[in-house]
Amino acid sequence: MSQWNRSGENQFSFSQPYLAPQQSPVKKKRRNLLPMAALALGAALVGGIIGSSGLTLSVANLSQPAPIVVNNATEVNWVTGAAAAASPSVVTLAVNSASSGGSGSGVVLTEDGYILTNAHVATLGGLTETASISVMLWDGQVLPAELIGFDAVYDLAVLKIKAAGLKPIVFADSSALNVGQNVVAIGAPLGLSSTVTQGIISALNRTIQVASSEVSDDPGLQFYTGSGGNPISLQVIQTDAAINPGNSGGALVNSSGELIGINVAIATAGSGTSGSIGVGFAIPSNTSERIANEIIETGFATHGLLGALVSDSREATGGFSNGAYVEGVSDDGAAKTAGIMQGDIVTVFAGQRVEGASDLTALVRAEPAGAEVEVQVIRDGRKLVFMVTLGSASDLQ
């Protein structure tokens, strides 16, 4: 079985069914665990989270950021141009607590110091929401950061530093991307700031599952451990641009240097620790921007709720899932209100193909609470289309 790893140290292989736990804002801790479809893949994050053993990275030993060096202007290519445009908006993070530490990356959102990264970077994989966070800017300046809020459902967090005149990253429309499109990943793999790697978009609308960065209300319970954690489903962009531990929270940009995704996870081929094997993943820019804006405005992000218990539909497919089978619908929930019934097979959600329960979970959670979306189902061999006004995942509390 393939495995995904965010930390580069711990491997995760999930075989038990779970539903993504609810997001935890900084001021208010939440915990929600509901059953869902069985997982086909494990996941591994690339935040550079290091425990008591192994290499610990900190500001003291992070390499200084290198400028985009051009020695021969006649040989400059699109990668150089994209990197030069985006690199001033990418930062390196050092995150430390009393018992652990790690490094990661982030992107500048505003001139006055809001920064977007992964929740698993800012919380050391869900171990704490009070870690000491330092940000090294592109010019080498190091500043302390405050955690404004984080979203454990889509693994994103917003930090704030006291600064002015920063260069915000430019967001591209991730719904307009093409498979095969040239991309550049920028971040701090293994603490090596301002590292640039080139690749293409290998796939769009991919669903993966990774360990949640939910911070437990019980200080004795760690949701993110070497043996696994509560998984969350993410809709991601797949790329072959080299992404390694420490790239988490960094930028995946197009040939113009515009952000198309926030790097979040890599695939590993075996049971041991490894770096990039050409299968990396990024949270699309449209989802990232929506969640970041909500965290800045309110301290947390909202997520849609369909109000349906689903599983993979595998009838007459030789073992392949061909949709999300509706096992049941909640009374007064969005699905039932719209007319979706038990026994329906959801095949398309908001214009995107649904191959199984994990796809549907990720797509629903990518939408804000109250969003109106088109849902296509198969019922008794007939295709039906419903307009569904999603509920709020906070209702699961």
Coordinates of C-alpha atoms in Angstrom, one line a residue:
M1 CA 0.0 0.0 0.0
S2 CA 1.3 3.5 -0.8
Q3 CA 1.7 5.8 2.1
W4 CA 1.6 9.6 2.5
N5 CA 3.8 11.4 5.0
R6 CA 3.6 15.0 6.2
S7 CA 6.4 14.9 8.7
G8 CA 9.0 12.9 6.8
E9 CA 9.5 10.9 10.0
N10 CA 6.3 9.1 10.8
Q11 CA 4.4 6.9 8.3
F12 CA 0.6 6.6 8.4
S13 CA -1.5 3.7 7.0
F14 CA -5.1 3.9 7.9
S15 CA -7.5 1.0 7.6
Q16 CA -10.3 2.1 9.9
P17 CA -13.1 4.3 8.7
Y18 CA -13.4 7.8 10.0
L19 CA -15.1 11.1 9.1
A20 CA -12.8 14.2 9.1
P21 CA -12.8 15.8 12.6
Q22 CA -14.1 19.4 13.0
Q23 CA -11.8 22.4 12.8
S24 CA -10.3 23.8 16.1
P25 CA -10.0 27.6 16.4
V26 CA -7.3 28.8 18.7
K27 CA -9.7 30.1 21.4
K28 CA -12.1 27.2 21.3
K29 CA -11.1 23.5 21.2
R30 CA -13.4 21.0 19.5
R31 CA -13.4 17.3 18.9
N32 CA -15.6 15.4 16.5
L33 CA -15.1 11.8 15.4
L34 CA -17.7 10.2 13.2
P35 CA -17.5 7.0 11.1
M36 CA -17.2 7.2 7.3
A37 CA -15.9 5.2 4.4
A38 CA -12.8 3.0 4.7
L39 CA -9.6 4.5 3.6
A40 CA -7.8 3.4 0.5
L41 CA -4.6 5.3 1.2
G42 CA -2.5 6.5 4.2
A43 CA -0.9 9.9 4.2
A44 CA 2.3 11.6 5.1
L45 CA 2.7 15.3 5.7
V46 CA 5.8 17.4 4.8
G47 CA 6.0 19.9 7.6
G48 CA 9.4 18.8 8.9
I49 CA 7.9 17.9 12.3
I50 CA 10.6 16.4 14.5
G51 CA 10.0 14.6 17.8
S52 CA 12.5 13.8 20.6
S53 CA 14.7 11.9 18.2
G54 CA 16.2 12.8 14.9
L55 CA 17.3 16.2 13.5
T56 CA 15.8 19.2 15.2
L57 CA 15.6 22.3 13.1
S58 CA 15.5 25.8 14.6
V59 CA 16.2 29.4 13.6
A60 CA 19.7 29.0 14.9
N61 CA 20.7 26.4 12.3
L62 CA 18.4 27.2 9.4
S63 CA 20.4 28.3 6.4
Q64 CA 20.0 31.9 5.3
P65 CA 17.7 32.4 2.4
A66 CA 19.5 32.7 -1.0
P67 CA 18.4 35.3 -3.5
I68 CA 17.3 34.2 -7.0
V69 CA 20.8 34.3 -8.5
V70 CA 21.1 35.2 -12.2
N71 CA 24.7 35.0 -13.6
N72 CA 23.8 35.0 -17.2
A73 CA 20.7 36.9 -18.2
T74 CA 20.6 35.3 -21.7
E75 CA 20.0 31.9 -20.1
V76 CA 17.1 32.9 -17.9
N77 CA 14.0 30.7 -18.3
W78 CA 10.5 30.6 -17.1
V79 CA 11.4 28.8 -13.8
T80 CA 13.8 31.7 -12.9
G81 CA 11.0 34.2 -13.7
A82 CA 8.4 32.4 -11.7
A83 CA 10.8 32.0 -8.7
A84 CA 11.9 35.6 -8.8
A85 CA 8.2 36.7 -8.8
A86 CA 7.1 34.5 -6.0
S87 CA 10.1 33.9 -3.7
P88 CA 9.8 37.3 -1.9
S89 CA 6.4 36.1 -0.7
V90 CA 7.5 32.8 0.7
V91 CA 8.9 32.5 4.3
T92 CA 10.5 29.9 6.4
L93 CA 9.1 28.9 9.8
A94 CA 10.7 27.5 12.9
V95 CA 8.2 26.0 15.4
N96 CA 9.2 24.8 18.8
S97 CA 7.6 23.6 22.0
A98 CA 9.1 22.2 25.2
S99 CA 9.2 18.7 23.9
S100 CA 9.5 19.0 20.1
G101 CA 10.2 21.3 17.2
G102 CA 10.2 21.5 13.4
S103 CA 10.4 23.7 10.4
G104 CA 8.1 24.5 7.5
S105 CA 7.2 27.2 5.0
G106 CA 4.5 29.8 4.5
V107 CA 3.3 32.5 2.1
V108 CA 2.7 36.1 2.8
L109 CA -1.0 37.2 2.5
T110 CA -0.8 40.9 3.3
E111 CA 1.7 43.7 3.4
D112 CA 1.2 44.0 7.2
G113 CA 2.2 40.5 8.0
Y114 CA -0.5 37.9 7.8
I115 CA 1.0 34.5 6.7
L116 CA -0.6 31.3 5.5
T117 CA 0.8 27.9 6.3
N118 CA -0.3 24.4 7.2
A119 CA -2.0 23.7 10.5
H120 CA 0.2 20.7 11.1
V121 CA 3.2 23.0 10.9
A122 CA 1.9 25.6 13.3
T123 CA 0.6 23.1 15.8
L124 CA 3.5 20.6 15.5
G125 CA 1.1 18.0 14.1
G126 CA -1.6 18.7 16.5
L127 CA 0.5 18.5 19.6
T128 CA 0.1 22.1 20.7
E129 CA -1.5 25.4 19.8
T130 CA 0.9 27.4 22.0
A131 CA 4.2 26.6 20.2
S132 CA 6.8 29.3 19.8
I133 CA 6.9 30.3 16.1
S134 CA 9.6 32.3 14.3
V135 CA 9.3 33.5 10.7
M136 CA 12.4 34.2 8.5
L137 CA 11.6 36.5 5.7
W138 CA 13.1 36.3 2.2
D139 CA 15.7 38.9 3.1
G140 CA 16.8 37.0 6.2
Q141 CA 15.0 39.0 8.8
V142 CA 13.6 36.9 11.6
L143 CA 10.4 37.9 13.5
P144 CA 8.2 36.2 16.1
A145 CA 4.7 35.1 15.0
E146 CA 1.3 34.8 16.6
L147 CA -1.0 32.0 15.7
I148 CA -4.3 33.8 14.7
G149 CA -6.2 30.6 14.0
F150 CA -6.1 27.2 12.3
D151 CA -8.3 24.9 10.4
A152 CA -7.8 21.2 11.2
V153 CA -10.4 20.2 8.5
Y154 CA -8.3 21.5 5.6
D155 CA -4.9 21.7 7.4
L156 CA -4.4 25.5 7.1
A157 CA -3.3 28.1 9.6
V158 CA -2.8 31.9 9.6
L159 CA 0.0 33.6 11.5
K160 CA 0.7 37.3 12.1
I161 CA 4.0 39.0 12.4
K162 CA 4.6 42.7 13.1
A163 CA 5.9 44.0 9.8
A164 CA 5.1 46.4 7.0
G165 CA 5.7 46.6 3.3
L166 CA 5.8 42.8 2.7
K167 CA 5.0 41.4 -0.8
P168 CA 1.8 39.4 -0.7
I169 CA 1.6 36.3 -2.9
V170 CA -0.7 36.7 -5.9
F171 CA -3.5 34.1 -6.0
A172 CA -4.3 32.4 -9.3
D173 CA -7.7 30.7 -10.0
S174 CA -7.1 27.0 -9.2
S175 CA -10.4 26.1 -11.0
A176 CA -8.7 27.1 -14.3
L177 CA -5.7 24.8 -14.1
N178 CA -4.7 22.1 -16.6
V179 CA -3.0 18.8 -16.2
G180 CA 0.5 19.1 -17.6
Q181 CA 0.8 22.7 -16.7
N182 CA 4.2 23.9 -15.6
V183 CA 4.6 24.6 -11.9
V184 CA 7.3 25.5 -9.4
A185 CA 7.4 24.6 -5.7
I186 CA 9.1 27.1 -3.4
G187 CA 9.8 26.5 0.3
A188 CA 12.4 25.2 2.8
P189 CA 12.9 21.5 2.4
L190 CA 15.0 20.2 5.3
G191 CA 15.3 23.9 6.4
L192 CA 17.0 25.0 3.2
S193 CA 15.2 28.3 2.6
S194 CA 14.3 29.6 -0.8
T195 CA 14.6 26.2 -2.5
V196 CA 13.0 26.0 -6.0
T197 CA 11.9 22.8 -7.8
Q198 CA 10.3 22.4 -11.2
G199 CA 7.5 20.1 -12.3
I200 CA 4.1 19.8 -13.8
I201 CA 0.5 19.3 -12.6
S202 CA 0.2 15.5 -12.6
A203 CA -3.5 15.4 -11.6
L204 CA -6.3 17.6 -10.5
N205 CA -9.2 17.0 -8.1
R206 CA -7.2 14.2 -6.3
T207 CA -8.5 13.1 -2.8
I208 CA -5.9 12.1 -0.2
Q209 CA -6.2 11.5 3.5
V210 CA -3.8 12.7 6.1
A211 CA -3.6 12.7 9.9
S212 CA -5.6 15.6 11.5
S213 CA -3.9 18.5 13.2
E214 CA -6.8 18.7 15.7
V215 CA -5.4 19.6 19.1
S216 CA -6.9 17.5 21.8
D217 CA -8.8 18.9 24.8
D218 CA -7.0 16.2 26.8
P219 CA -3.3 17.2 27.3
G220 CA -2.5 13.5 27.7
L221 CA -4.0 12.5 24.4
Q222 CA -2.0 13.2 21.2
F223 CA -4.0 13.0 18.0
Y224 CA -0.9 13.0 15.9
T225 CA 1.5 10.2 16.8
G226 CA 4.0 7.9 15.1
S227 CA 1.3 5.2 14.8
G228 CA -1.3 7.4 13.1
G229 CA -4.0 9.9 13.9
N230 CA -7.5 10.8 13.0
P231 CA -7.6 11.2 9.2
I232 CA -9.0 14.0 7.2
S233 CA -9.9 14.0 3.5
L234 CA -8.4 16.8 1.3
Q235 CA -9.0 17.7 -2.4
V236 CA -5.6 18.4 -3.7
I237 CA -3.5 19.2 -6.8
Q238 CA -0.9 16.4 -7.5
T239 CA 2.5 17.5 -8.8
D240 CA 5.8 15.8 -9.6
A241 CA 7.7 18.9 -8.5
A242 CA 10.1 17.8 -5.7
I243 CA 8.5 18.4 -2.3
N244 CA 10.2 17.3 0.9
P245 CA 9.9 17.7 4.7
G246 CA 10.0 21.4 5.4
N247 CA 8.1 22.3 2.2
S248 CA 4.7 22.2 4.0
G249 CA 2.9 25.5 3.9
G250 CA 5.0 26.7 1.0
A251 CA 4.0 27.8 -2.4
L252 CA 3.1 25.9 -5.6
V253 CA 3.1 28.5 -8.3
N254 CA 2.4 28.7 -12.0
S255 CA 4.8 30.0 -14.7
S256 CA 3.9 33.6 -13.8
G257 CA 4.8 33.1 -10.1
E258 CA 1.1 33.1 -9.0
L259 CA 0.0 30.8 -6.2
I260 CA -2.0 27.8 -7.3
G261 CA -1.6 25.7 -4.1
I262 CA -0.2 25.3 -0.6
N263 CA 2.1 22.3 -0.4
V264 CA 0.8 19.9 2.1
A265 CA 1.9 16.2 1.6
I266 CA 4.1 13.8 -0.3
A267 CA 3.9 10.1 -1.1
T268 CA 6.4 7.6 0.2
A269 CA 7.0 4.3 -1.5
G270 CA 7.8 2.1 1.5
S271 CA 7.8 1.8 5.3
G272 CA 10.9 3.8 5.8
T273 CA 11.5 7.6 5.7
S274 CA 12.1 8.9 2.3
G275 CA 12.0 12.2 0.4
S276 CA 10.3 13.1 -2.8
I277 CA 9.5 10.3 -5.2
G278 CA 7.7 12.7 -7.6
V279 CA 4.2 12.5 -6.0
G280 CA 3.4 15.6 -4.1
F281 CA 0.2 17.4 -3.2
A282 CA -1.0 20.9 -2.6
I283 CA -4.2 22.4 -1.3
P284 CA -5.8 24.4 -4.2
S285 CA -5.4 28.2 -4.0
N286 CA -9.2 28.9 -4.2
T287 CA -9.8 26.7 -1.1
S288 CA -6.7 28.1 0.6
E289 CA -7.7 31.7 0.0
R290 CA -11.3 31.2 1.2
I291 CA -10.2 29.6 4.4
A292 CA -7.4 32.1 5.1
N293 CA -9.8 35.0 4.7
E294 CA -12.3 33.5 7.1
I295 CA -9.6 32.8 9.7
I296 CA -8.4 36.4 9.5
E297 CA -11.9 37.7 9.8
T298 CA -13.2 35.4 12.5
G299 CA -10.4 33.3 13.9
F300 CA -11.8 30.1 12.3
A301 CA -13.2 28.7 9.0
T302 CA -16.6 27.3 8.1
H303 CA -17.2 24.1 6.2
G304 CA -20.2 22.7 4.5
L305 CA -22.3 19.8 5.8
L306 CA -24.4 17.6 3.5
G307 CA -26.2 15.7 6.2
A308 CA -25.7 12.2 4.7
L309 CA -23.9 9.1 5.8
V310 CA -22.1 7.7 2.7
S311 CA -19.9 4.8 1.7
D312 CA -18.1 3.8 -1.5
S313 CA -20.4 2.4 -4.2
R314 CA -18.9 -0.7 -5.7
E315 CA -21.8 -2.4 -7.5
A316 CA -20.9 -4.0 -10.8
T317 CA -17.5 -2.2 -10.9
G318 CA -15.0 -5.0 -10.2
G319 CA -14.0 -3.5 -6.9
F320 CA -13.7 0.1 -8.1
S321 CA -15.9 2.7 -6.5
N322 CA -18.2 4.6 -8.9
G323 CA -19.7 7.1 -6.5
A324 CA -20.7 7.7 -2.9
Y325 CA -23.6 5.5 -1.8
V326 CA -26.0 7.3 0.5
E327 CA -26.5 5.0 3.5
G328 CA -28.9 7.5 5.2
V329 CA -29.8 11.1 5.5
S330 CA -30.2 13.3 8.6
D331 CA -33.5 14.7 9.5
D332 CA -33.7 18.3 8.5
G333 CA -30.3 18.0 6.9
A334 CA -29.2 19.6 3.6
A335 CA -29.4 16.3 1.6
K336 CA -32.9 15.4 2.8
T337 CA -34.2 18.9 2.4
A338 CA -33.0 19.0 -1.3
G339 CA -34.6 15.6 -2.0
I340 CA -31.6 13.2 -1.8
M341 CA -32.6 9.8 -0.5
Q342 CA -31.1 6.7 1.1
G343 CA -29.9 4.5 -1.8
D344 CA -28.9 7.3 -4.1
I345 CA -25.4 7.3 -5.5
V346 CA -23.7 10.7 -5.6
T347 CA -21.6 10.9 -8.8
V348 CA -21.0 14.7 -9.2
F349 CA -20.7 17.4 -6.6
A350 CA -20.3 21.1 -7.5
G351 CA -19.2 20.0 -11.0
Q352 CA -16.5 17.6 -9.9
R353 CA -16.7 13.8 -10.3
V354 CA -17.2 11.8 -7.1
E355 CA -15.6 8.4 -7.1
G356 CA -16.2 7.5 -3.5
A357 CA -17.1 8.6 0.0
S358 CA -13.7 10.3 0.6
D359 CA -14.1 12.4 -2.5
L360 CA -17.5 13.6 -1.4
T361 CA -16.3 14.3 2.1
A362 CA -13.4 16.4 0.8
L363 CA -15.6 18.3 -1.7
V364 CA -18.3 19.1 0.9
R365 CA -15.7 20.3 3.5
A366 CA -14.0 22.5 0.8
E367 CA -17.2 24.5 0.5
P368 CA -18.2 27.2 3.1
A369 CA -21.3 26.7 5.3
G370 CA -24.4 27.8 3.5
A371 CA -23.0 27.3 0.0
E372 CA -25.5 26.3 -2.7
V373 CA -24.1 23.5 -4.9
E374 CA -25.4 21.2 -7.7
V375 CA -25.4 17.5 -6.8
Q376 CA -26.0 14.7 -9.3
V377 CA -27.1 11.3 -8.2
I378 CA -28.1 8.0 -9.7
R379 CA -31.4 6.6 -8.5
D380 CA -32.8 3.4 -9.9
G381 CA -30.6 3.9 -13.0
R382 CA -31.8 7.5 -13.6
K383 CA -29.6 10.6 -13.3
L384 CA -31.2 13.3 -11.0
V385 CA -29.9 16.7 -10.3
F386 CA -30.5 18.6 -7.0
M387 CA -29.6 22.1 -5.8
V388 CA -28.4 21.7 -2.3
T389 CA -27.9 24.4 0.3
L390 CA -25.2 23.0 2.6
G391 CA -25.5 23.1 6.3
S392 CA -22.6 23.9 8.7
A393 CA -20.1 21.3 9.9
S394 CA -20.2 23.2 13.2
D395 CA -23.6 21.7 13.8
L396 CA -21.8 18.4 14.5
Q397 CA -20.6 19.8 17.8

